[in-house]
CSV table of C-alpha atoms in Angstrom, one decimal:
chain,number,residue,atom,x,y,z
I,125,UNK,CA,-276.2,-69.2,-63.4
I,126,UNK,CA,-273.1,-67.3,-62.3
I,127,UNK,CA,-275.2,-65.2,-59.9
I,128,UNK,CA,-276.6,-68.3,-58.2
I,129,UNK,CA,-273.1,-69.9,-57.9
I,130,UNK,CA,-271.8,-66.6,-56.4
I,131,UNK,CA,-274.7,-66.5,-53.9
I,132,UNK,CA,-273.9,-70.1,-52.9
I,133,UNK,CA,-270.2,-69.4,-52.6
I,134,UNK,CA,-270.4,-66.3,-50.4
I,135,UNK,CA,-271.6,-68.1,-47.3
I,136,UNK,CA,-268.9,-70.7,-47.8
I,137,UNK,CA,-266.2,-68.0,-48.0
I,138,UNK,CA,-267.6,-66.2,-44.9
I,139,UNK,CA,-267.6,-69.5,-42.9
I,140,UNK,CA,-264.0,-70.2,-44.0
I,141,UNK,CA,-263.0,-66.7,-43.0
I,142,UNK,CA,-264.6,-67.1,-39.6
I,143,UNK,CA,-262.8,-70.4,-39.2
I,144,UNK,CA,-259.5,-68.9,-40.1
I,145,UNK,CA,-260.0,-66.0,-37.7
I,146,UNK,CA,-260.8,-68.4,-34.9
I,147,UNK,CA,-257.7,-70.5,-35.8
I,148,UNK,CA,-255.6,-67.4,-35.7
I,149,UNK,CA,-256.9,-66.6,-32.2
I,150,UNK,CA,-256.0,-70.1,-31.0
I,151,UNK,CA,-252.6,-69.9,-32.6
I,152,UNK,CA,-251.8,-66.8,-30.6
I,153,UNK,CA,-252.8,-68.6,-27.4
I,154,UNK,CA,-250.3,-71.5,-28.0
I,155,UNK,CA,-246.6,-71.0,-27.9
I,156,UNK,CA,-245.0,-71.0,-31.3
I,157,UNK,CA,-243.5,-74.2,-32.6
I,158,UNK,CA,-240.0,-72.7,-32.8
I,159,UNK,CA,-240.1,-72.0,-29.1
I,160,UNK,CA,-239.9,-75.7,-28.4
I,161,UNK,CA,-236.8,-76.0,-30.6
I,162,UNK,CA,-234.8,-72.9,-31.3
I,163,UNK,CA,-233.0,-74.6,-34.2
I,164,UNK,CA,-236.2,-75.8,-35.9
I,165,UNK,CA,-235.8,-73.3,-38.8
I,166,UNK,CA,-232.2,-74.3,-39.4
I,167,UNK,CA,-233.1,-78.0,-39.2
I,168,UNK,CA,-236.0,-77.5,-41.7
I,169,UNK,CA,-233.7,-75.6,-44.1
I,170,UNK,CA,-231.0,-78.4,-43.8
I,171,UNK,CA,-233.6,-81.0,-44.5
I,172,UNK,CA,-234.9,-79.1,-47.5
I,173,UNK,CA,-231.4,-79.4,-48.9
I,174,UNK,CA,-231.4,-83.2,-48.3
I,175,UNK,CA,-234.6,-83.5,-50.3
I,176,UNK,CA,-233.4,-81.1,-53.1
I,177,UNK,CA,-230.1,-83.0,-53.6
I,178,UNK,CA,-229.7,-84.2,-57.2
I,179,UNK,CA,-226.8,-86.5,-56.8
I,180,UNK,CA,-226.1,-89.3,-54.3
I,181,UNK,CA,-222.9,-87.7,-53.1
I,182,UNK,CA,-224.7,-84.3,-52.5
I,183,UNK,CA,-227.5,-86.0,-50.7
I,184,UNK,CA,-225.1,-87.9,-48.4
I,185,UNK,CA,-223.3,-84.7,-47.6
I,186,UNK,CA,-226.6,-82.9,-46.8
I,187,UNK,CA,-227.7,-85.8,-44.5
I,188,UNK,CA,-224.3,-85.5,-42.6
I,189,UNK,CA,-224.8,-81.7,-42.3
I,190,UNK,CA,-228.3,-82.2,-41.0
I,191,UNK,CA,-227.0,-84.7,-38.4
I,192,UNK,CA,-224.2,-82.2,-37.4
I,193,UNK,CA,-226.9,-79.6,-36.7
I,194,UNK,CA,-228.7,-82.2,-34.5
I,195,UNK,CA,-225.6,-82.9,-32.6
I,196,UNK,CA,-224.9,-79.1,-32.2
I,197,UNK,CA,-228.3,-78.8,-30.5
I,198,UNK,CA,-226.9,-80.7,-27.5
I,199,UNK,CA,-227.2,-84.1,-26.0
I,200,UNK,CA,-230.5,-85.8,-25.1
I,201,UNK,CA,-232.2,-85.4,-28.4
I,202,UNK,CA,-234.0,-88.5,-29.5
I,203,UNK,CA,-233.5,-89.2,-33.2
I,204,UNK,CA,-235.5,-92.1,-34.7
I,205,UNK,CA,-235.3,-93.5,-38.2
I,206,UNK,CA,-238.2,-95.3,-39.9
I,207,UNK,CA,-237.8,-97.0,-43.2
I,208,UNK,CA,-240.8,-98.2,-45.2
I,209,UNK,CA,-241.4,-100.1,-48.4
I,210,UNK,CA,-243.7,-97.6,-50.1
I,211,UNK,CA,-245.5,-100.2,-52.2
I,212,UNK,CA,-246.7,-102.2,-49.2
I,213,UNK,CA,-246.3,-99.7,-46.4
I,214,UNK,CA,-244.4,-102.3,-44.4
I,215,UNK,CA,-241.7,-101.2,-42.0
I,216,UNK,CA,-238.2,-102.4,-42.8
I,217,UNK,CA,-235.2,-102.3,-40.5
I,218,UNK,CA,-232.6,-99.7,-41.5
I,219,UNK,CA,-229.9,-102.4,-41.6
I,220,UNK,CA,-232.0,-104.8,-43.8
I,221,UNK,CA,-229.9,-105.9,-46.8
I,222,UNK,CA,-232.8,-105.0,-49.1
I,223,UNK,CA,-232.6,-101.4,-47.9
I,224,UNK,CA,-228.9,-101.2,-48.3
I,225,UNK,CA,-228.9,-102.8,-51.7
I,226,UNK,CA,-231.8,-100.7,-53.1
I,227,UNK,CA,-232.2,-97.6,-50.9
I,228,UNK,CA,-234.0,-95.8,-53.7
I,229,UNK,CA,-236.9,-98.2,-53.4
I,230,UNK,CA,-237.6,-97.1,-49.8
I,231,UNK,CA,-239.1,-94.2,-48.0
I,232,UNK,CA,-237.1,-93.0,-45.0
I,233,UNK,CA,-238.5,-90.8,-42.2
I,234,UNK,CA,-236.3,-89.2,-39.5
I,235,UNK,CA,-238.2,-88.2,-36.4
I,236,UNK,CA,-236.6,-85.5,-34.2
I,237,UNK,CA,-238.3,-83.5,-31.5
I,238,UNK,CA,-241.7,-84.6,-32.7
I,239,UNK,CA,-241.1,-83.4,-36.3
I,240,UNK,CA,-241.0,-85.8,-39.3
I,241,UNK,CA,-238.4,-85.4,-42.0
I,242,UNK,CA,-238.9,-87.8,-44.9
I,243,UNK,CA,-237.0,-88.5,-48.1
I,244,UNK,CA,-236.1,-91.0,-50.7
I,245,UNK,CA,-232.4,-91.9,-50.5
I,246,UNK,CA,-230.6,-91.8,-53.8
I,247,UNK,CA,-227.9,-94.2,-52.6
I,248,UNK,CA,-226.6,-96.2,-49.7
I,249,UNK,CA,-224.3,-93.3,-48.9
I,250,UNK,CA,-227.3,-91.2,-47.8
I,251,UNK,CA,-228.2,-93.9,-45.3
I,252,UNK,CA,-224.8,-94.6,-43.8
I,253,UNK,CA,-224.7,-91.5,-41.6
I,254,UNK,CA,-228.1,-92.5,-40.2
I,255,UNK,CA,-226.9,-96.1,-39.5
I,256,UNK,CA,-223.6,-94.9,-37.9
I,257,UNK,CA,-225.3,-92.3,-35.7
């Protein structure tokens, strides 16, 4: 039985390897993602700290640090904030009283340079820098 399963698995693995090899070839033809935004790695690192924050104060501080990096990247960067009720998927305005009263019950996505940064706010303090921007 194991021999039959191995014989069936080998063509699948070979096909996956060929697909990976083709994808690597295409990836070399296209410019790297970091080339479009030189600070992409720093932004991703800053956003990882936003998501890893354990306290509301720490998360608010990390959101402010992320926004400081965005500003340091120069003017003309479009930053959008999308807030959703995860239960229904319904979009909610950032300044909606329900969001400000119970921010933990919402999913927030920041869109910058075509990249999506999402998190669950631990408190209103994490949203205030996004509202004040």
